[in-house]
Short mmCIF file of C-alpha atoms in Angstrom, two decimals:
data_model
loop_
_atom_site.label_atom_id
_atom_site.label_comp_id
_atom_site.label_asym_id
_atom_site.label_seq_id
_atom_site.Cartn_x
_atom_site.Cartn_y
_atom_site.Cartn_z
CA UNK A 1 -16.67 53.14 19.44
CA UNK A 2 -20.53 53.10 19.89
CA UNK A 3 -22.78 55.21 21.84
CA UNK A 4 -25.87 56.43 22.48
CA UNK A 5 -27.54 59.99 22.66
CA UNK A 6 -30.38 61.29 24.51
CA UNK A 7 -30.83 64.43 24.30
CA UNK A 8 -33.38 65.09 26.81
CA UNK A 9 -32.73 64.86 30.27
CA UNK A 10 -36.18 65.70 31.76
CA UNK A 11 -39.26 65.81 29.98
CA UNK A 12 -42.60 66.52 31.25
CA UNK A 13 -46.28 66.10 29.40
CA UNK A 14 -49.74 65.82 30.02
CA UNK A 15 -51.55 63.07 30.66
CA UNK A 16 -53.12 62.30 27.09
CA UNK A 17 -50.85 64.26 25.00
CA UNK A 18 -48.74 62.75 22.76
CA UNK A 19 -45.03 61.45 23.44
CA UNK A 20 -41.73 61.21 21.63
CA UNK A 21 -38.37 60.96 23.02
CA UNK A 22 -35.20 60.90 21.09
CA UNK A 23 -32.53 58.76 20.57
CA UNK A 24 -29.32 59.15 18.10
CA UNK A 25 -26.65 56.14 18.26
CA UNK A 26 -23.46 55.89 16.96
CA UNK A 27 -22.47 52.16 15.55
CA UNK A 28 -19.92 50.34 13.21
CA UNK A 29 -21.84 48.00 12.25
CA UNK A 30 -26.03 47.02 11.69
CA UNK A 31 -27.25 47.95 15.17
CA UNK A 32 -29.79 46.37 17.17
CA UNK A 33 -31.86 48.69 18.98
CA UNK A 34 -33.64 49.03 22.30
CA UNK A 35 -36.29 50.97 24.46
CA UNK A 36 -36.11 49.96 27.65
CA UNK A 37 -38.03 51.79 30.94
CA UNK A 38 -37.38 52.05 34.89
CA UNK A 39 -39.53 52.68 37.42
CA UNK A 40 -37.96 54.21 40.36
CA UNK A 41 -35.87 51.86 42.35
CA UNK A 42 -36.51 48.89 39.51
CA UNK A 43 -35.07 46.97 36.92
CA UNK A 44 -35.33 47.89 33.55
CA UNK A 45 -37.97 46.03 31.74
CA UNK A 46 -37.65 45.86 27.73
CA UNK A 47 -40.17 48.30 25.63
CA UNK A 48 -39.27 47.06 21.87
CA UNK A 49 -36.18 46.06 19.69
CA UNK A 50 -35.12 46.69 16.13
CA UNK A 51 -32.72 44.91 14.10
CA UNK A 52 -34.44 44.38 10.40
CA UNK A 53 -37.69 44.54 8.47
CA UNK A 54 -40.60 47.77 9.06
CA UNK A 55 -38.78 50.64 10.67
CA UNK A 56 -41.83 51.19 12.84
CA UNK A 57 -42.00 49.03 15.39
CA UNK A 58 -44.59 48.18 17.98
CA UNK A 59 -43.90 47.57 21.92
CA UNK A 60 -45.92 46.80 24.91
CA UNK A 61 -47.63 49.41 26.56
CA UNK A 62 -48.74 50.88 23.54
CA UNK A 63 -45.50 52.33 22.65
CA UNK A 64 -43.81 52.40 18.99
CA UNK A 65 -40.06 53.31 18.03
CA UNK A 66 -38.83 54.40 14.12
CA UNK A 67 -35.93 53.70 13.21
CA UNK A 68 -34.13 56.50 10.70
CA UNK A 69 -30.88 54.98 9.63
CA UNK A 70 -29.67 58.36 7.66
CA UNK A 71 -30.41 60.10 10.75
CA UNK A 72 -29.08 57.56 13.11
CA UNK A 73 -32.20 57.71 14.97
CA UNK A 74 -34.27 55.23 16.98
CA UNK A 75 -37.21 57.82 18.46
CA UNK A 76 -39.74 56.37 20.64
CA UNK A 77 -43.29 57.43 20.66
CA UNK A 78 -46.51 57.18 21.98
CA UNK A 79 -49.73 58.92 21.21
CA UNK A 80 -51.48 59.53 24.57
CA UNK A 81 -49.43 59.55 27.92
CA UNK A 82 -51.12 58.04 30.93
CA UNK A 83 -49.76 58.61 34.01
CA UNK A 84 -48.60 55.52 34.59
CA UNK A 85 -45.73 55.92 32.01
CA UNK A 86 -43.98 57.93 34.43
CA UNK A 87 -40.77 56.21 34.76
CA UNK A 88 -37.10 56.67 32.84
CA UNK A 89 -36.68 55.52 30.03
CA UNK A 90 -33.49 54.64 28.10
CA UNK A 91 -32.19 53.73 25.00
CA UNK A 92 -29.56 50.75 24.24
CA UNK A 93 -27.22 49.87 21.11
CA UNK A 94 -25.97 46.41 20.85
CA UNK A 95 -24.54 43.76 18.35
CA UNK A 96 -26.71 41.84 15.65
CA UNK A 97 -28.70 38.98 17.24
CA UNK A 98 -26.93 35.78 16.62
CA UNK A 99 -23.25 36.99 16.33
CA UNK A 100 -21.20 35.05 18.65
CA UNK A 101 -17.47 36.82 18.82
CA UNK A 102 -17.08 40.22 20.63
CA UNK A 103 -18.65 42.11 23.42
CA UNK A 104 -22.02 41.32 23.29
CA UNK A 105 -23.01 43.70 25.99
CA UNK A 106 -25.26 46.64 25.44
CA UNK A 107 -24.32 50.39 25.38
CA UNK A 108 -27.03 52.33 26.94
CA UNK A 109 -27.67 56.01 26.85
CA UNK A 110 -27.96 58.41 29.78
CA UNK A 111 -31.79 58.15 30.15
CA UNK A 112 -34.81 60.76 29.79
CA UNK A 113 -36.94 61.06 33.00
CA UNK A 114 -40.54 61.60 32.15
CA UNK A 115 -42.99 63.43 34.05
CA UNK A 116 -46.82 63.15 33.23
CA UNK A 117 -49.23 66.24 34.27
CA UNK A 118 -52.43 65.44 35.22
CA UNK B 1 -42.10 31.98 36.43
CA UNK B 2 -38.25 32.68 35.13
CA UNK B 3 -36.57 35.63 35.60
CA UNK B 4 -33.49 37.03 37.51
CA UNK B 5 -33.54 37.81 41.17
CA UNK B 6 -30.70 40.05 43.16
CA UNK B 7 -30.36 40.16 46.54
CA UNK B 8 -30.33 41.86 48.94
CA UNK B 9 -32.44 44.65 47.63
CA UNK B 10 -30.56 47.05 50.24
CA UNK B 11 -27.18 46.75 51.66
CA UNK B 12 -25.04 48.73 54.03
CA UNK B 13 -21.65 48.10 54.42
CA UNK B 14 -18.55 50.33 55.92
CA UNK B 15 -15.82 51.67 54.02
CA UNK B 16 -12.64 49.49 53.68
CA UNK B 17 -15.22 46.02 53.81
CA UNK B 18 -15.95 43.58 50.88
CA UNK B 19 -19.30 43.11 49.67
CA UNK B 20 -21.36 40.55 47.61
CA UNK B 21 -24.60 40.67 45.80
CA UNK B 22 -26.25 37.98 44.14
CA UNK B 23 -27.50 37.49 41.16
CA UNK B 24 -29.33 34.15 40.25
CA UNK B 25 -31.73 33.37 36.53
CA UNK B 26 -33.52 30.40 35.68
CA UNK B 27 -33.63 31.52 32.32
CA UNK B 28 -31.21 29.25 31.48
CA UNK B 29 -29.48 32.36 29.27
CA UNK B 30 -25.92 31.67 28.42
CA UNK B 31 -24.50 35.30 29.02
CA UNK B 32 -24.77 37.40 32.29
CA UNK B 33 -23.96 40.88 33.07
CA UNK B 34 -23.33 43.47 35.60
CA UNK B 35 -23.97 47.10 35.11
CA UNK B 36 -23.87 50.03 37.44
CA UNK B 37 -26.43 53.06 37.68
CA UNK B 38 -25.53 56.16 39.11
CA UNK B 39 -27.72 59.12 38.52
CA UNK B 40 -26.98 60.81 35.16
CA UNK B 41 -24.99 58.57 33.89
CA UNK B 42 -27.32 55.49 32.24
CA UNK B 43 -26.14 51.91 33.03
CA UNK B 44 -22.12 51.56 32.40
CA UNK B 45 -20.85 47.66 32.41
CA UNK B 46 -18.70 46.25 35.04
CA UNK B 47 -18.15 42.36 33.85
CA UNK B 48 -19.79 39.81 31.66
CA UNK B 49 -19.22 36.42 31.31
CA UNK B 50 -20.92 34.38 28.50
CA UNK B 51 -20.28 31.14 29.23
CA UNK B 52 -19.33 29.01 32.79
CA UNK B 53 -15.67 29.96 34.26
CA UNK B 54 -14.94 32.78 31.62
CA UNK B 55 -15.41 36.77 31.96
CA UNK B 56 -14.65 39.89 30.82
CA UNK B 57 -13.92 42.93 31.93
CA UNK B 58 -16.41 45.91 30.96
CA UNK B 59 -16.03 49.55 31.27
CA UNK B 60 -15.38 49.72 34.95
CA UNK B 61 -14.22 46.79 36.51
CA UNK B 62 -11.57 48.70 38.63
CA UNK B 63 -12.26 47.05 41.76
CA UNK B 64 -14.88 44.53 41.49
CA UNK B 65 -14.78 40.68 41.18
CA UNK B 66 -17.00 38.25 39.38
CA UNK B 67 -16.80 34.32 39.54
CA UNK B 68 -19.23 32.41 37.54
CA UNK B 69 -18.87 28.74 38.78
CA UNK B 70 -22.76 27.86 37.50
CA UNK B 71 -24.67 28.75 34.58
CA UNK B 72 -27.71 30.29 36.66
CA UNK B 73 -25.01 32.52 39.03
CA UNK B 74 -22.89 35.29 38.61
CA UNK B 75 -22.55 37.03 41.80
CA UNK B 76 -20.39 40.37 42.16
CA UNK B 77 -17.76 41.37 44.71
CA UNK B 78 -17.27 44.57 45.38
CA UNK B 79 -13.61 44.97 47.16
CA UNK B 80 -12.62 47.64 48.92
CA UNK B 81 -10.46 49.00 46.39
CA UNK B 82 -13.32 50.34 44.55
CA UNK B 83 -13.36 54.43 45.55
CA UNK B 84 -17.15 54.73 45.08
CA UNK B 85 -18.94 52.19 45.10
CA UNK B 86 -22.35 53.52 46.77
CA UNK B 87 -24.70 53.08 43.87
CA UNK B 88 -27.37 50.81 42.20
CA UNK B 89 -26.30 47.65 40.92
CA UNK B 90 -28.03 45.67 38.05
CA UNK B 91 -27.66 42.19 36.91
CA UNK B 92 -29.05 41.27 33.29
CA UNK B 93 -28.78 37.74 31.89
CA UNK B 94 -29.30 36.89 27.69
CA UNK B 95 -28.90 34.07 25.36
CA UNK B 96 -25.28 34.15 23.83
CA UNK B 97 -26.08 32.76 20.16
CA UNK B 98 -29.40 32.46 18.22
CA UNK B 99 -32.25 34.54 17.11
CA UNK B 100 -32.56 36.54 20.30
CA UNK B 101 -29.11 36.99 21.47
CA UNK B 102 -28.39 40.62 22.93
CA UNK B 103 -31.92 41.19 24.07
CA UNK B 104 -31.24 41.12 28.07
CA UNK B 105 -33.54 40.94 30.62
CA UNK B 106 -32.55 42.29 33.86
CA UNK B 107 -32.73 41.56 37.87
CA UNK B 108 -34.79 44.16 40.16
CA UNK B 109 -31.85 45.08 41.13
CA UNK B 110 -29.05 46.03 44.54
CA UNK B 111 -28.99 49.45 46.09
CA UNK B 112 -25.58 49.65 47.50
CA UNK B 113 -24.77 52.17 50.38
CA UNK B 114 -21.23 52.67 51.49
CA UNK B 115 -20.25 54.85 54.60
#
């Protein structure tokens, strides 16, 4: 079965410092990866995705994820918080694009609040 | 602009009553979904459907109800046999085949509040 880990809960940082939170996934198969963020009381609105090619990839917002496949790891990062990146943020496994058969929906990990200091 | 709208936004209802929220997309995406949020607990899937008059069951679709009689619809009934079903209530759409298949977009999504 396939899930996703995220280990922290709650993290806070200060506005400019650097960012990474953490994913680990668990899959059968070639996963396709996700960063998605919510702000309070919204949808979740995609970050970046990762199926093939450079394991560093770039989102909007000036956020980046790296994707480790002998650690099973999809970490996103960011080098200088604003506050505006206050939100939760989550982390989603799913099937290869352009596979028809199966459940196509995504499994999505429990979420890491972030909190940005001023 | 396209995109996925839910509504109501907020919705009330009494214990033992049948509710349903919307959920419409003129993305013209094949595949629609309904997840539920609680807190702690990340986004768990009630039903999908990826084409018109077929779904699936997800994780917990203990009682809800879907229909999907339109490509750009797939609202959500939740039926009073549900034991919980205060929480927030998300509606994603994708494309079923093709390049970007999987990567779903999702509605602002329903705040339900049972008492």
């Amino acid at each position: 079965a396939q899930s996703v880990t995220q280990p922290d809960i709650h993290i806070t940082v200060s506005e400019g410092a650097s960012l990474e939170l953490r994913c680990n996934y668990s899959y059968g198969a070639t996963p396709y990866l996700f960063w998605y963020v919510q702000s309070p009381g919204q949808g979740l609105q995609l970050l970046l995705k990762y199926f093939s090619g450079d394991t560093l990839v770039q989102g909007i917002k000036g956020f980046e994820a790296e994707f480790k496949r002998s650690q099973s790891s999809f970490n996103l990062r960011k080098p200088s918080v604003h506050w505006s990146d206050a939100a939760e943020y989550f982390c989603a496994v799913g099937q290869a694009p352009g596979v028809v058969t199966g459940r196509r929906a995504l499994t999505f990990g429990s979420g890491t609040r972030l909190q940005v200091q001023p | 602009d396209g995109g996925i709208t839910q509504s109501p936004k907020y919705l009330f209802r009494k214990e033992g009553q049948n509710v349903t929220l919307s959920c419409e997309q003129n993305l013209n995406h094949d595949a629609m979904y309904w997840y539920r949020q609680d807190p702690g607990q990340g986004l768990r899937l009630i039903y999908y459907s990826q084409i018109v008059n077929d779904f699936q069951k997800g994780d917990i679709a203990e009682g809800y109800s879907v229909s999907r009689e339109k490509k750009e619809s797939f609202p959500l009934t939740v039926t009073s046999a549900q034991k919980n079903p205060t929480a927030f209530y998300l509606c994603a759409s994708s494309m079923w085949g093709g390049a970007r298949s999987g990567e779903q977009y999702f509605g602002p999504g329903t705040r339900l509040t049972v008492t």
